[in-house]
XYZ file of C-alpha atoms in Angstrom:
537
model
C -141.835 -103.368 38.267
C -138.754 -103.576 36.301
C -138.787 -104.321 32.401
C -136.835 -107.691 32.905
C -139.050 -108.307 35.675
C -142.239 -107.155 32.897
C -140.796 -109.885 30.101
C -140.311 -112.443 32.585
C -144.098 -112.056 33.629
C -145.198 -111.850 30.023
C -143.390 -115.415 29.629
C -145.511 -116.577 32.530
C -148.573 -115.523 31.385
C -147.670 -117.023 28.414
C -146.677 -120.632 29.790
C -149.924 -120.335 31.844
C -152.083 -120.135 28.608
C -150.131 -123.332 27.298
C -148.319 -120.875 24.630
C -144.578 -121.329 25.920
C -141.860 -118.728 25.869
C -142.128 -115.917 23.695
C -139.558 -117.367 20.560
C -136.636 -115.373 19.950
C -137.683 -114.756 16.201
C -140.850 -112.909 17.456
C -139.134 -110.801 20.021
C -136.607 -109.564 17.079
C -139.557 -109.170 14.926
C -141.132 -106.514 17.388
C -137.337 -104.823 18.149
C -137.483 -101.147 17.379
C -135.223 -101.676 14.386
C -137.675 -103.844 12.750
C -140.484 -101.622 13.939
C -138.797 -98.474 11.974
C -138.237 -100.687 9.133
C -141.602 -101.454 8.606
C -142.672 -97.664 9.133
C -140.447 -96.282 6.739
C -140.736 -99.031 4.069
C -143.601 -97.459 2.248
C -142.425 -93.931 2.276
C -139.276 -95.125 0.952
C -141.017 -97.126 -1.884
C -143.057 -94.145 -2.319
C -139.853 -92.101 -3.563
C -138.661 -94.896 -5.544
C -141.992 -94.886 -7.556
C -141.483 -91.437 -8.158
C -137.533 -92.202 -9.373
C -138.801 -94.954 -11.376
C -141.147 -92.664 -13.189
C -138.713 -90.080 -13.983
C -136.590 -92.494 -15.230
C -139.345 -93.939 -17.733
C -139.096 -90.329 -19.200
C -137.203 -89.008 -22.445
C -134.412 -88.842 -23.394
C -134.346 -92.703 -21.900
C -136.661 -94.831 -23.914
C -137.374 -97.110 -20.707
C -141.189 -96.113 -20.941
C -142.259 -99.668 -19.610
C -140.937 -98.465 -16.102
C -144.007 -96.307 -16.046
C -146.428 -99.153 -15.315
C -143.988 -100.455 -12.609
C -143.834 -97.383 -10.901
C -147.452 -97.029 -10.722
C -147.956 -100.996 -9.711
C -145.271 -99.817 -6.718
C -147.334 -96.598 -5.820
C -149.965 -98.909 -6.016
C -148.818 -101.138 -3.333
C -147.900 -97.825 -0.814
C -151.259 -96.431 -1.522
C -153.493 -99.654 -1.069
C -155.741 -99.274 2.013
C -153.900 -96.426 3.476
C -155.561 -93.679 5.192
C -156.303 -90.338 3.947
C -153.542 -89.037 5.609
C -150.907 -91.171 5.095
C -152.154 -91.328 1.231
C -151.431 -87.751 0.978
C -147.865 -87.950 2.598
C -147.037 -90.829 0.612
C -147.929 -88.948 -2.541
C -146.127 -85.921 -1.971
C -142.950 -88.362 -1.416
C -143.940 -89.878 -4.954
C -143.860 -86.154 -6.467
C -140.509 -85.460 -5.168
C -138.889 -88.502 -6.392
C -140.335 -87.966 -9.810
C -140.473 -84.221 -10.233
C -136.972 -83.032 -8.491
C -135.312 -84.895 -11.241
C -137.355 -84.010 -13.828
C -137.782 -80.311 -13.659
C -134.058 -79.751 -12.400
C -133.646 -77.749 -15.599
C -136.038 -75.114 -14.129
C -133.150 -73.789 -11.794
C -130.262 -73.649 -14.856
C -128.853 -70.450 -14.438
C -131.095 -68.972 -11.592
C -130.298 -71.419 -8.745
C -132.247 -73.833 -6.869
C -135.278 -71.371 -5.487
C -137.634 -71.599 -8.369
C -136.728 -75.198 -9.442
C -137.713 -76.427 -5.409
C -140.765 -73.796 -5.464
C -142.188 -75.524 -8.500
C -141.525 -79.163 -7.457
C -142.735 -78.484 -3.642
C -145.991 -77.185 -5.276
C -146.678 -79.743 -7.753
C -145.927 -82.705 -5.386
C -148.333 -81.346 -3.168
C -150.937 -81.282 -5.935
C -149.978 -85.208 -6.358
C -150.323 -85.640 -2.931
C -153.941 -84.612 -3.118
C -154.017 -86.993 -6.040
C -152.483 -90.284 -4.046
C -155.240 -88.835 -1.257
C -158.005 -89.756 -3.286
C -156.510 -93.217 -4.873
C -156.113 -94.072 -1.528
C -159.767 -93.469 -0.488
C -160.547 -95.453 -3.566
C -158.452 -98.588 -3.179
C -161.058 -100.352 -1.091
C -163.495 -100.475 -3.502
C -163.863 -103.350 -5.754
C -162.136 -103.146 -9.231
C -160.247 -100.419 -7.349
C -157.364 -99.666 -10.250
C -160.077 -98.278 -12.329
C -161.110 -95.797 -9.753
C -157.472 -95.208 -9.040
C -156.419 -94.488 -12.381
C -159.345 -92.130 -12.842
C -158.311 -90.406 -10.009
C -155.074 -89.949 -11.091
C -156.066 -88.082 -14.533
C -158.189 -85.674 -12.043
C -154.907 -84.689 -10.945
C -153.257 -84.364 -14.111
C -156.344 -82.107 -15.083
C -155.997 -80.142 -11.960
C -152.042 -79.458 -12.558
C -152.861 -78.790 -16.307
C -154.796 -75.885 -15.495
C -154.086 -74.382 -11.537
C -152.309 -72.563 -10.282
C -151.400 -69.795 -12.524
C -152.755 -71.546 -15.616
C -151.353 -74.645 -14.982
C -148.212 -77.107 -15.909
C -148.702 -79.934 -17.376
C -145.164 -80.970 -17.530
C -144.742 -84.366 -15.860
C -147.910 -85.887 -17.748
C -148.062 -89.936 -17.829
C -148.523 -89.326 -21.523
C -145.824 -87.435 -22.451
C -143.265 -90.175 -21.097
C -144.760 -92.726 -23.832
C -143.604 -91.539 -27.549
C -142.160 -94.899 -27.625
C -144.654 -96.875 -25.703
C -147.292 -99.406 -26.897
C -150.149 -97.506 -25.586
C -148.974 -94.437 -27.695
C -152.184 -95.155 -30.389
C -154.319 -94.267 -27.695
C -153.527 -90.772 -27.977
C -155.171 -90.470 -31.218
C -158.497 -91.941 -29.782
C -158.559 -89.660 -26.298
C -155.561 -87.679 -26.385
C -153.149 -87.349 -23.584
C -155.816 -88.201 -20.785
C -156.782 -91.302 -22.421
C -152.972 -92.186 -22.707
C -152.112 -91.388 -19.141
C -155.133 -93.285 -17.940
C -153.971 -96.438 -19.828
C -150.306 -96.220 -18.200
C -152.101 -95.814 -14.534
C -154.630 -98.521 -15.081
C -151.900 -100.826 -16.240
C -149.487 -100.070 -13.178
C -152.434 -100.241 -10.432
C -153.723 -103.224 -12.232
C -150.312 -104.965 -12.237
C -150.177 -104.562 -8.472
C -153.897 -105.643 -8.048
C -152.780 -109.121 -10.096
C -149.471 -109.299 -7.651
C -152.092 -108.717 -4.566
C -154.887 -111.330 -5.188
C -152.582 -113.660 -6.809
C -153.901 -117.119 -7.678
C -156.443 -117.203 -4.591
C -158.994 -118.651 -5.935
C -161.529 -117.469 -3.418
C -161.085 -113.964 -5.090
C -161.722 -115.357 -8.868
C -163.750 -111.895 -9.430
C -160.941 -109.640 -7.980
C -158.302 -111.511 -10.102
C -160.272 -110.915 -13.146
C -160.706 -107.337 -12.535
C -156.981 -107.124 -12.003
C -156.368 -109.378 -14.986
C -158.761 -107.138 -17.105
C -157.096 -103.837 -15.913
C -153.578 -105.212 -17.353
C -154.999 -106.419 -20.486
C -157.661 -103.391 -21.456
C -155.090 -100.666 -22.026
C -152.938 -103.100 -24.456
C -156.141 -104.188 -26.113
C -157.258 -100.524 -26.454
C -153.992 -99.426 -27.901
C -153.746 -102.596 -30.318
C -157.002 -101.520 -31.772
C -156.346 -97.868 -31.955
C -153.539 -98.226 -34.384
C -155.378 -97.844 -37.264
C -155.957 -94.286 -36.376
C -152.068 -93.656 -36.994
C -151.252 -93.002 -40.191
C -148.766 -90.769 -41.913
C -150.226 -91.041 -45.235
C -150.291 -87.965 -47.545
C -153.738 -86.959 -48.043
C -153.263 -83.531 -49.282
C -150.102 -84.442 -51.422
C -146.311 -83.251 -49.869
C -144.197 -80.242 -49.522
C -140.782 -79.846 -48.496
C -140.420 -77.944 -45.503
C -137.244 -76.475 -44.009
C -136.284 -76.240 -40.355
C -133.523 -73.862 -39.410
C -131.499 -73.910 -36.209
C -129.278 -70.389 -36.212
C -127.552 -71.386 -32.501
C -127.018 -68.504 -29.932
C -123.532 -67.356 -28.881
C -124.048 -68.612 -25.268
C -126.425 -70.701 -23.225
C -128.375 -69.566 -20.172
C -130.605 -66.533 -19.431
C -127.754 -64.091 -20.988
C -127.973 -65.902 -24.190
C -130.237 -62.926 -25.665
C -127.551 -60.443 -24.938
C -126.424 -60.765 -27.867
C -129.670 -60.294 -29.515
C -128.328 -59.116 -33.041
C -126.198 -61.941 -32.884
C -128.656 -64.624 -32.552
C -130.679 -62.566 -35.934
C -127.577 -62.907 -37.729
C -127.010 -66.786 -37.145
C -130.434 -67.378 -38.262
C -130.311 -65.101 -40.959
C -126.729 -66.289 -42.296
C -127.984 -70.060 -41.901
C -131.015 -69.333 -43.993
C -128.685 -67.677 -46.835
C -126.149 -70.655 -46.785
C -129.239 -72.733 -47.128
C -130.536 -71.082 -50.371
C -126.473 -71.442 -51.506
C -126.965 -75.262 -50.626
C -130.062 -75.405 -52.994
C -127.974 -73.618 -55.939
C -125.624 -76.162 -55.693
C -127.843 -78.651 -55.505
C -127.127 -80.439 -52.317
C -130.833 -79.831 -50.808
C -133.897 -79.645 -52.242
C -135.846 -76.243 -52.472
C -138.244 -75.892 -49.735
C -142.007 -74.414 -50.023
C -141.441 -72.909 -46.728
C -139.141 -72.186 -43.810
C -139.803 -71.938 -39.971
C -137.345 -70.210 -37.964
C -137.500 -70.728 -33.811
C -139.054 -68.454 -31.344
C -137.086 -65.702 -30.346
C -134.794 -66.276 -33.436
C -135.181 -62.374 -33.515
C -135.795 -60.705 -30.219
C -135.277 -57.236 -31.728
C -138.560 -55.822 -33.020
C -138.352 -55.757 -36.965
C -141.535 -53.426 -37.041
C -139.467 -50.987 -34.730
C -135.790 -51.429 -35.830
C -135.336 -50.724 -39.587
C -131.961 -52.669 -39.343
C -133.557 -55.865 -38.178
C -136.094 -55.603 -40.686
C -133.743 -55.228 -43.699
C -131.845 -58.590 -42.117
C -134.702 -60.599 -42.214
C -135.931 -59.354 -45.632
C -132.637 -60.076 -47.095
C -132.862 -63.599 -45.808
C -136.200 -64.266 -46.962
C -135.669 -62.906 -50.349
C -132.713 -64.770 -50.727
C -134.327 -68.404 -49.989
C -137.313 -67.023 -52.223
C -140.004 -68.687 -49.782
C -142.206 -67.745 -47.186
C -140.738 -67.818 -43.597
C -142.223 -68.242 -40.194
C -140.036 -65.543 -37.897
C -140.104 -65.795 -34.023
C -139.649 -62.446 -32.940
C -140.456 -60.390 -29.766
C -142.702 -57.490 -30.245
C -142.382 -53.894 -28.113
C -145.413 -51.798 -28.403
C -145.313 -48.279 -26.903
C -147.648 -49.671 -23.929
C -149.075 -52.743 -22.506
C -147.293 -55.920 -22.368
C -144.449 -57.457 -24.603
C -145.769 -59.972 -27.580
C -143.951 -63.186 -28.262
C -144.957 -63.433 -31.987
C -144.305 -65.383 -34.999
C -144.354 -63.144 -38.169
C -145.093 -64.865 -41.416
C -142.626 -63.052 -44.163
C -143.421 -63.445 -47.757
C -140.364 -62.872 -49.865
C -142.299 -60.231 -51.950
C -144.553 -58.289 -49.704
C -143.055 -58.493 -46.411
C -144.573 -59.128 -42.741
C -147.975 -60.399 -43.735
C -149.347 -62.329 -40.890
C -149.108 -62.619 -37.331
C -149.474 -65.405 -34.352
C -149.190 -63.880 -30.749
C -148.272 -66.676 -28.386
C -151.405 -67.833 -26.235
C -149.874 -69.450 -23.159
C -147.612 -67.327 -21.524
C -144.999 -69.082 -18.965
C -145.846 -67.713 -15.429
C -142.243 -66.831 -13.645
C -140.557 -66.891 -17.397
C -142.564 -64.731 -19.240
C -144.858 -62.947 -17.005
C -144.217 -62.826 -12.927
C -147.315 -63.288 -10.530
C -146.956 -61.553 -7.575
C -144.127 -59.931 -8.494
C -142.767 -58.098 -5.104
C -143.455 -61.371 -3.216
C -141.668 -63.435 -5.542
C -138.566 -61.160 -5.403
C -138.229 -61.930 -1.384
C -137.365 -65.093 -2.421
C -135.262 -64.512 -5.570
C -133.899 -61.262 -7.157
C -133.970 -63.431 -10.776
C -137.588 -62.031 -10.986
C -136.274 -58.647 -12.254
C -134.700 -60.245 -15.671
C -138.109 -60.418 -16.739
C -138.503 -56.561 -16.522
C -141.620 -56.415 -18.754
C -144.407 -59.279 -18.750
C -145.821 -60.969 -21.892
C -149.120 -60.809 -22.826
C -151.400 -63.749 -24.508
C -152.737 -63.661 -27.805
C -156.358 -64.755 -28.567
C -156.585 -66.501 -31.641
C -154.867 -69.851 -32.900
C -151.954 -69.071 -35.606
C -152.647 -70.828 -39.056
C -150.422 -69.174 -41.301
C -151.175 -69.702 -45.299
C -147.509 -70.886 -46.688
C -147.310 -71.889 -49.984
C -150.977 -73.218 -50.157
C -150.386 -75.032 -47.193
C -151.938 -74.418 -43.544
C -148.897 -74.603 -40.883
C -149.861 -74.080 -37.466
C -148.209 -72.278 -34.823
C -147.714 -73.613 -31.227
C -145.205 -71.825 -29.573
C -142.855 -73.836 -27.486
C -144.450 -73.937 -23.761
C -147.582 -74.198 -25.681
C -147.186 -77.458 -26.847
C -147.867 -78.996 -23.321
C -151.686 -77.767 -23.342
C -153.916 -80.074 -24.836
C -156.445 -77.152 -25.839
C -153.377 -75.137 -27.283
C -152.565 -77.747 -29.713
C -156.011 -79.039 -30.559
C -157.596 -75.747 -31.300
C -154.479 -75.033 -33.912
C -155.170 -78.126 -36.073
C -159.465 -77.386 -35.799
C -158.493 -73.968 -37.354
C -157.075 -75.759 -40.450
C -153.438 -76.561 -39.661
C -152.096 -79.509 -41.998
C -148.898 -79.392 -40.314
C -147.797 -77.961 -36.806
C -144.908 -76.320 -36.238
C -143.497 -75.937 -32.509
C -141.063 -73.146 -32.609
C -138.787 -73.095 -29.353
C -136.213 -71.742 -27.737
C -134.632 -73.551 -24.971
C -131.099 -71.865 -25.058
C -132.082 -70.854 -21.342
C -132.028 -74.062 -20.120
C -128.534 -75.617 -21.478
C -127.702 -79.253 -22.214
C -130.195 -80.267 -19.780
C -133.240 -82.889 -20.480
C -135.825 -80.168 -20.991
C -135.333 -80.202 -24.920
C -135.743 -83.829 -24.965
C -138.802 -84.140 -22.563
C -140.162 -81.355 -25.307
C -139.430 -83.287 -27.864
C -141.459 -86.114 -26.393
C -144.546 -84.022 -26.011
C -144.315 -83.062 -29.852
C -144.011 -86.599 -30.898
C -147.093 -87.520 -28.786
C -148.956 -84.521 -30.550
C -148.221 -85.468 -33.840
C -149.774 -89.036 -32.715
C -152.641 -87.460 -31.067
C -153.585 -85.187 -34.116
C -152.185 -87.082 -36.934
C -149.932 -84.326 -38.175
C -146.281 -83.857 -39.145
C -144.622 -81.640 -36.343
C -141.693 -79.449 -37.211
C -139.794 -78.384 -34.157
C -137.352 -75.395 -34.768
C -134.956 -74.481 -31.846
C -132.751 -72.030 -31.347
C -129.989 -73.986 -29.767
C -131.057 -77.814 -30.538
C -132.919 -80.462 -30.443
C -134.733 -79.025 -34.127
C -136.379 -82.272 -35.884
C -138.974 -83.282 -38.458
C -141.672 -85.359 -36.746
C -143.732 -87.530 -38.993
C -147.554 -88.028 -38.269
C -146.768 -91.236 -36.359
C -144.448 -89.930 -33.966
C -141.271 -90.689 -35.433
C -138.556 -88.507 -35.556
C -136.967 -88.687 -39.142
C -134.407 -85.925 -38.977
C -132.933 -83.987 -35.971
C -129.864 -81.728 -35.045
C -127.423 -81.776 -32.498
C -127.345 -78.823 -29.970
C -125.862 -75.863 -29.811
C -124.683 -76.478 -33.600
C -126.094 -74.349 -36.566
C -127.883 -76.587 -39.283
C -130.943 -76.706 -41.265
C -133.208 -79.692 -41.844
C -135.277 -79.958 -45.359
C -137.304 -82.667 -45.505
C -140.670 -83.501 -47.907
C -143.654 -84.364 -45.490
C -147.223 -85.296 -45.697
C -150.514 -82.644 -45.450
C -152.932 -84.524 -43.555
C -156.607 -82.527 -42.934
C -158.116 -85.535 -41.604
C -158.841 -85.156 -37.792
C -158.881 -87.677 -35.425
C -161.316 -88.667 -32.470
C -158.831 -86.971 -30.199
C -158.981 -83.466 -32.226
C -162.733 -84.275 -32.878
C -164.126 -84.626 -29.349
C -161.104 -82.521 -27.319
C -161.564 -82.905 -23.801
C -164.638 -85.388 -23.607
C -162.404 -88.378 -22.825
C -161.092 -86.248 -20.113
C -164.561 -85.326 -18.788
C -165.453 -89.019 -18.850
C -162.786 -90.038 -16.617
C -163.456 -87.250 -14.504
C -166.872 -88.147 -14.012
C -165.826 -91.981 -13.176
C -163.106 -90.385 -10.248
C -165.922 -88.445 -8.873
C -168.171 -91.616 -9.142
C -165.284 -93.429 -7.057
C -164.791 -90.886 -4.580
C -168.538 -90.358 -3.984
C -168.941 -94.142 -3.579
C -166.076 -94.493 -1.262
C -167.705 -91.485 1.251
C -171.061 -93.639 0.939
C -169.113 -96.322 2.077
C -167.422 -94.646 4.893
C -170.592 -92.699 6.033
C -172.507 -96.194 6.336
C -169.974 -97.678 8.391
C -169.769 -94.374 10.624
C -173.779 -94.524 11.363
């Protein structure tokens, strides 16, 4: 039978049943174009939700886009099968991480960037699969938000030690949910954003249907609870000087050039930081600025090992003696055997180097190359890292003029346990010496600065951020940036800062909030599987 005859037969059958001819609008609705549009709607919105989430992150202050992005993702995932949820999650991850992490390809091409984004997007796909599974449960925004935290916990730990970049919490330094960081750390802050976002979608889904009053109440609670919790946690945020104040200085010496070759002129980088410190000493003599109690240089401010190179030792020692106060120096130490060490050195103006801290979280494919021979097949840039760095073992808290200054070197600021253990070891101030020159003028430095602001509130500590090329900053315990530099400009920041010793609930209880949320996620997934098994039987 021809297709026209088939259509005619269909219309005749409709007439026999008293339905009349198939309406023209129905015919159009079933057209291939409409069907394809319907099939592509969710994938397109999954990508869009990722892009919206990216736009919520600094340097933009559009934090409120994050709940909207999660609401849109909730629409994409609600009621989907596990396989569809995984695919939609991968698309969301690509829309989010491709622009967020583009800086990882700076100077080395797109291969590392695309590889990292693909891997992280697959992990987000697994997270979305779990959210799709729990989306049919009563009160699903709670279960879905907990599964999201399970996904963030996985990405923060695996593979290769994890990569926490892109946590929802790190996009919220200007958001209303920020006080929750002091209560339950970044997991609780991320959970609040996810719960509010999924709750927003659920409110729209159930609408004003009076037959679904319970569902509507649960949806409204999912939106209101994070806001109420943030308001209740507001008293935990304080910048009061519990142990008095000190004057701290942050040095940004700048680098000869950006990119991976910035340290080809290692002596120039060292001289830049020494000279800017000497200039600060001259400004103090002229009464332009107050004399600091201590000074912090950035990570890699001396890539020349001062223990092995007398010339570098002399340059540093002269600068420290000129300023006349303790200085924390970022250096690379090269022992005769074993891995390199990314080390902060406490340099006393009288005694010289008196203490060290070795960076504990070593960046994979940046400071160490896992599976070097395999990775070389895709990019010869792995050989830029000729000798791997090794991790330190203990937190580093320097006694600087009687103040406990905790060292959290660059990449470590992304890891909850690295920052918390430093505060628990006695840090009254957190210093995050960093080197972002490798990544040029990308958004990377602003994303890291946002992390530092969240950490300030999470642990109620001033955070000092000295960066070789910027942006360096002084952040108060309430997350406010009170001073910051421009990028690729030699500068010095001098500020009076409060010393604090009180531990927030996030500091005292550490991963407890995360563990509780993981238990909620497991309960939701278990309930979902149990329902499926009952239906199958």
